[in-house]
XYZ file of C-alpha atoms in Angstrom:
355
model
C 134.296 210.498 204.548
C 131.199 208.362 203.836
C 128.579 208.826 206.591
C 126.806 205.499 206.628
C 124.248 204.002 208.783
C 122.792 200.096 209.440
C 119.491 199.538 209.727
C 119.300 196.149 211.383
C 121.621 194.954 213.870
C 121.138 191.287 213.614
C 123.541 188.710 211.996
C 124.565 190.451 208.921
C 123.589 193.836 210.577
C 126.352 193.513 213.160
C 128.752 192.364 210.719
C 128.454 194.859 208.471
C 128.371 197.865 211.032
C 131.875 196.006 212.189
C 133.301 196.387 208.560
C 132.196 199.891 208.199
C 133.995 201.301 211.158
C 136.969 199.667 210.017
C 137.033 201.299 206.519
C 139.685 204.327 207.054
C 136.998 206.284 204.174
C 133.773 205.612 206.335
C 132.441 206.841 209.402
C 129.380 204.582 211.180
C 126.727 207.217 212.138
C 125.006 204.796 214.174
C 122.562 201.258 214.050
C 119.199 200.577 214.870
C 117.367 198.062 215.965
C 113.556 197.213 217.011
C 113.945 196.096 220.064
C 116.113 196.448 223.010
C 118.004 192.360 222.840
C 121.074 191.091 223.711
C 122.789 192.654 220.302
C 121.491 196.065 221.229
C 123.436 195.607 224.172
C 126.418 194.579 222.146
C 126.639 197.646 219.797
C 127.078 199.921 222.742
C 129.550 197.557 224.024
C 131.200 198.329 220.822
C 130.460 202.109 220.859
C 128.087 202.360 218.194
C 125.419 205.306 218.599
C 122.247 202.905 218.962
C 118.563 204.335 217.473
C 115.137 202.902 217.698
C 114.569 201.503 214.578
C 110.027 201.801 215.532
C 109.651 205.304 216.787
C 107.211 204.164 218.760
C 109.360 201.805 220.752
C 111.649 204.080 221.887
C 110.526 203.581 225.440
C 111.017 200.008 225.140
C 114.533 200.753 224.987
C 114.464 203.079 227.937
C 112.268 200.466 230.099
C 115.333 198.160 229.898
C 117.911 200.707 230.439
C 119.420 201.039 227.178
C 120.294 204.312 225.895
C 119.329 205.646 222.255
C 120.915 208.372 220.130
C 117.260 208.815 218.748
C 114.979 207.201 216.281
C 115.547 205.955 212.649
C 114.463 209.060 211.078
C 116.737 210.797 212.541
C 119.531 208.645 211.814
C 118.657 209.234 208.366
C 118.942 212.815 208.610
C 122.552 212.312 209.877
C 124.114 209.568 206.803
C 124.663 209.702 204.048
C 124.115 205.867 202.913
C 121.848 203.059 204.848
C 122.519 199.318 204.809
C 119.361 197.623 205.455
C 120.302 194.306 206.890
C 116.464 193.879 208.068
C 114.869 190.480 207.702
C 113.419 189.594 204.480
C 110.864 191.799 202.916
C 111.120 194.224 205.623
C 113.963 196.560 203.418
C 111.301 196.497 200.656
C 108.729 198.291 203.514
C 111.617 200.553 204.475
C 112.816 201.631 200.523
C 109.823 204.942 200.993
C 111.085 206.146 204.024
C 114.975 206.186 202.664
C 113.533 208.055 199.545
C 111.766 210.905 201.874
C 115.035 211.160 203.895
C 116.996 211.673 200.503
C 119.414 208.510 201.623
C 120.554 206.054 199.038
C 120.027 202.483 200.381
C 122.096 198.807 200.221
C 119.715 196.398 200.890
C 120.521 192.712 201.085
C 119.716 189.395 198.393
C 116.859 188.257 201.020
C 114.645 191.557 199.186
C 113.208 190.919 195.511
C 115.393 191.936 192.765
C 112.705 195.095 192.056
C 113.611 196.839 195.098
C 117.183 198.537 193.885
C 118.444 199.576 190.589
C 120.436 197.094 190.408
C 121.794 194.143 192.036
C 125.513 193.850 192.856
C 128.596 191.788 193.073
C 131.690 193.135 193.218
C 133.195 190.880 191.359
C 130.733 190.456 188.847
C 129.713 194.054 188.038
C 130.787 196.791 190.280
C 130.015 199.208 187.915
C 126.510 198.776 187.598
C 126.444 199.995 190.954
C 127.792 203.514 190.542
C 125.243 206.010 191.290
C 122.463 203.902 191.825
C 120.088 205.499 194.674
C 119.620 201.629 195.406
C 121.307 198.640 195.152
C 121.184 195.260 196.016
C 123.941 192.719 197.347
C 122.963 189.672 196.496
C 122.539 186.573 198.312
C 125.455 184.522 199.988
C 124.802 181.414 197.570
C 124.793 183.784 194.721
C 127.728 185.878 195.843
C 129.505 182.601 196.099
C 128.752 181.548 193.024
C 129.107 184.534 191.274
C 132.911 184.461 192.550
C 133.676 181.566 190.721
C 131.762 182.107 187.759
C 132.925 185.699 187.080
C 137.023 184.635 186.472
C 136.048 181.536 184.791
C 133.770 183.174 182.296
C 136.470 185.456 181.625
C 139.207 183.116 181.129
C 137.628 180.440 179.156
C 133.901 181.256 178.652
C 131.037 179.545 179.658
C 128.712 176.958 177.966
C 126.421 176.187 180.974
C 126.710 175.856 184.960
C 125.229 173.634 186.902
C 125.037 173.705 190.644
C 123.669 171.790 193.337
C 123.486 173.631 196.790
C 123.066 171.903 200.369
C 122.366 174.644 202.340
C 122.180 175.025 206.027
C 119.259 174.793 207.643
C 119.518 178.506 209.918
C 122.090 179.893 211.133
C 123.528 179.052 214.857
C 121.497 181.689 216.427
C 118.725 180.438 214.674
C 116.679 178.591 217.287
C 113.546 178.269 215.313
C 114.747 177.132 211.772
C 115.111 173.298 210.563
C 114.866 170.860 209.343
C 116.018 168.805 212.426
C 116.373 165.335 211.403
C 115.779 166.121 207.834
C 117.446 166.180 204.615
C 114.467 168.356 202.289
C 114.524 169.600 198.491
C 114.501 173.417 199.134
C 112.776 174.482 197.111
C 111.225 171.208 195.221
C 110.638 172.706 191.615
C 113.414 172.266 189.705
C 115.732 174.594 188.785
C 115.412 177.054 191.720
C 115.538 180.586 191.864
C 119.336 180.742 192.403
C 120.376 180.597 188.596
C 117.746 183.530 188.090
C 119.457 185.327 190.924
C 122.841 184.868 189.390
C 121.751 186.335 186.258
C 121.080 190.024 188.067
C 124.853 190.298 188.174
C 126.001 187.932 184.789
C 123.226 188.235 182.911
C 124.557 186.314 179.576
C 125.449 183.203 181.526
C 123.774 179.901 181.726
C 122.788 178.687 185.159
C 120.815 175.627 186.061
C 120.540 175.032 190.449
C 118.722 172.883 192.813
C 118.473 173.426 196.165
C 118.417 171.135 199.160
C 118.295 171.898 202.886
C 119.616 169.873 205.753
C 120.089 170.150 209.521
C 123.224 171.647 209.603
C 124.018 175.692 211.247
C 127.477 176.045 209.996
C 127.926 176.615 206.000
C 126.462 176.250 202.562
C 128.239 173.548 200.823
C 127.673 174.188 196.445
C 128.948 170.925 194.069
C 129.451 173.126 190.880
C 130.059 171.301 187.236
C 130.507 174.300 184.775
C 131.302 173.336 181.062
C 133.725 175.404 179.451
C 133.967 177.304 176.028
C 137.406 176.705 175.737
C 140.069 173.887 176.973
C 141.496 174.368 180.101
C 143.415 172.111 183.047
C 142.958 171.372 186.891
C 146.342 173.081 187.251
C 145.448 176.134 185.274
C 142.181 176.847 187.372
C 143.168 176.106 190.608
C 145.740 178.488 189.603
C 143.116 181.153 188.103
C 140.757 181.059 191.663
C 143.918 180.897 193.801
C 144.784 184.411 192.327
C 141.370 185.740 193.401
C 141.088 187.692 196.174
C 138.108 186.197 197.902
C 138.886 182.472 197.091
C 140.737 180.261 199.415
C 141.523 176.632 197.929
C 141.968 174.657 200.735
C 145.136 172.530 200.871
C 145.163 168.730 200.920
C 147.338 168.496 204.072
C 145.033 170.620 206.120
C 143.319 167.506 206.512
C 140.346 170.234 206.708
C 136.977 167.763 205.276
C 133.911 169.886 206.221
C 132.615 173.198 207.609
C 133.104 171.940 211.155
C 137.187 171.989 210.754
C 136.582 175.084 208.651
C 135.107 177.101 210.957
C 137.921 175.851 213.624
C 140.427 177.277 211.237
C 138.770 180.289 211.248
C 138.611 180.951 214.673
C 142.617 179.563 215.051
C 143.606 182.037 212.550
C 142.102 184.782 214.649
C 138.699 185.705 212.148
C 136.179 187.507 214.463
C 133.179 185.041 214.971
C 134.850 182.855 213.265
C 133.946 184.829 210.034
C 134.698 183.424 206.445
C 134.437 186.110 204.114
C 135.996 183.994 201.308
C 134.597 181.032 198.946
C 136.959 178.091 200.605
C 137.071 175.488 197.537
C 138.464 172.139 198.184
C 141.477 172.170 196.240
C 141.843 168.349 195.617
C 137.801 168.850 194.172
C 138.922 170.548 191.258
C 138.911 168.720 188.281
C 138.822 168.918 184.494
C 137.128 166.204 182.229
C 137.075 167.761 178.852
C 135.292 170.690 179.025
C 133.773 170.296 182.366
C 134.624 171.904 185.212
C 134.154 170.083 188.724
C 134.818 171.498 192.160
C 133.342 171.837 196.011
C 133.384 175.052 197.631
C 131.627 176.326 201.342
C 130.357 179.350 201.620
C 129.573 181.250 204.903
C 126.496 182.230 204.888
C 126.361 184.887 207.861
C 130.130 186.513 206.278
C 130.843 186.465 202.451
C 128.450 189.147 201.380
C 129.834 191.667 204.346
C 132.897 192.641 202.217
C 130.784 193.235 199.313
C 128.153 195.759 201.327
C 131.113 197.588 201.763
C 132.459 197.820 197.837
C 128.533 198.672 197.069
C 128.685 201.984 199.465
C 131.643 202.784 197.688
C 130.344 202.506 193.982
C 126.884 204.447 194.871
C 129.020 207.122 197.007
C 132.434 207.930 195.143
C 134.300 207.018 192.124
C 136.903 204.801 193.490
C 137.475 202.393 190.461
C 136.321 198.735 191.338
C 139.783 196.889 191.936
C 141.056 199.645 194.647
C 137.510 199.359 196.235
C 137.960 195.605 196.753
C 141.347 195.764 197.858
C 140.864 198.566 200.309
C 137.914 196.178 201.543
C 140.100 193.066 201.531
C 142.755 195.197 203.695
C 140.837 196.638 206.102
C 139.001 193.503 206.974
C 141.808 191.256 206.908
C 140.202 189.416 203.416
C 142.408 186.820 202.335
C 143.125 183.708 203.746
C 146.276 181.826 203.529
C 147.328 178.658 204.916
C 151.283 177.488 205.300
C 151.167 174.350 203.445
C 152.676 175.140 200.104
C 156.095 175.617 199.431
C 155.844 178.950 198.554
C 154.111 179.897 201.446
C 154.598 183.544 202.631
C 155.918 184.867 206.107
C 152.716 185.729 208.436
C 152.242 187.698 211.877
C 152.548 185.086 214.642
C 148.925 184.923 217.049
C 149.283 186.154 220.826
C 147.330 183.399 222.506
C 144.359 184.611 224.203
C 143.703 181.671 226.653
């Protein structure tokens, strides 16, 4: 059993801490947090052991009646493994303190590629992974892109990709992020650092991005055109992504057009938060001139890297080979979509209504 800790119980904190407890091979030791909010609340509500992240602020917690376990430290002293879901640059400030407790670290794409041994996708290279003292999941715009470029590299092999990504402006919680009547190149120099980002995990690819940001909470929307070493047909990739486990091509007849009716699937189909830990690629998108490659795919910013935290504990902590990690992931969490249209449509467990 894998005694693992989160450090951070924000958006991806919470998420995370939700997938470990559900891995049959991993036991949550606890989360912390720096203050005593609403989600502190909520892990206890969900029976997490909850530690002051600040030592020093462990009255804080106390002053509002929440109850800790203890401080970070000693949360350390208890795992095994720490995710640091942290904001951005923080897990970089934290990497010391996990090396005096002795506790190998996942820290998460917002944190500078020099902070872990090695950056991860579990798709991409699982295996660079095993051992490592650190490691780094990479972003959700590079995970998702990195799910689609792994199987067609593979496959066909890849001349160049080129990707333009409209990317949310925050998240719904996010309050004080924009743009709010905006539409803003993000970042303006051309390419930006996502292709560089990409190449931590496939580093003998060719990746051109840009970035743009708009006043949206919901998803990251990428419009990929990847050119192709060999010959290949609409048919014969939508058939190569379909057979991936964290792809969903989104049927025609779902009359599904944006993240909005996305999202609303989601939550019909019964995800918690209405979590999408999968690429969803616009099936009728897909399309082959020559050599190039065209398709639209969503990504969910505050979900698809979850499943892939948990496939990075298990190739620092065990020797589980890569594709039983991923499944056991995809299992556990319930990774997979499916939707009915399709004539070969499998049978599915009917919903209780909950209203």
């Amino acid at each position: 059993m894998i005694r693992v800790g989160v450090n951070g119980y924000g958006t991806i904190g919470k998420r995370v801490a939700d997938a470990v407890a559900a891995q049959p091979d991993m036991e949550l030791v606890g989360v912390a947090k720096t203050r005593p909010n609403f989600e502190a609340d909520a892990a206890l509500r969900r029976g997490y052991a909850l530690y002051a992240a600040v030592p020093d602020r462990i009255d804080d917690f106390s002053n509002a009646g929440i109850d800790v376990a203890g401080t970070l430290p000693e949360l350390l002293e208890a795992i095994d493994i720490v995710v640091d879901c942290c904001p951005s640059g923080v897990g970089a400030d934290n990497r010391s303190l996990y090396a005096d407790h002795d506790v190998a670290a996942v820290f998460q794409g917002g944190e500078a590629a020099g902070v872990a041994d090695a950056s991860f996708n579990a798709r991409a290279n699982f295996e660079d992974a095993r051992g490592a003292e650190f490691v780094r999941v990479v972003s959700c715009n590079t995970t998702g892109l990195s799910r689609v470029i792994a199987p067609l590299r593979e496959r066909y092999g890849i001349e160049k990709v080129r990707a333009t990504l409209v990317r949310r402006g925050g998240d719904p919680g996010q309050s004080d992020r924009g743009p709010i009547n905006d539409v803003l190149p993000d970042p303006v120099t051309v390419p930006s650092h996502h292709g560089p980002d990409v190449n931590t995990v496939i580093p003998d690819v060719t990746v051109d991005t840009l970035g743009l940001t708009v006043p949206a909470t919901q998803m990251h929307t990428h419009s990929l055109n990847v050119t192709l070493d060999s010959a290949a047909d609409a048919e014969a990739v939508k058939e190569l992504l379909a057979s991936e486990g964290r792809t969903f091509l989104i049927p025609e007849d779902a009359a599904i057009d944006g993240a909005g009716k996305l999202k609303e699937f989601a939550r019909d189909v019964g995800r918690p938060r209405g979590d999408l830990w999968e690429n969803c690629i616009w099936e009728r998108s897909i399309n082959v001139v020559g050599r190039d490659l065209y398709l639209f795919q969503n990504v969910h910013q505050e979900a698809d890297v979850v499943p892939e935290n948990i496939d990075a504990i298990r190739a620092i902590c065990t020797d589980v080979p890569a594709a039983e990690s991923t499944a056991r992931t995809n299992q556990a969490l319930g990774v997979g979509l499916e939707s009915r249209f399709g004539s070969e449509a499998p049978d599915r467990e009917t919903l209780i209504a909950d209203d």
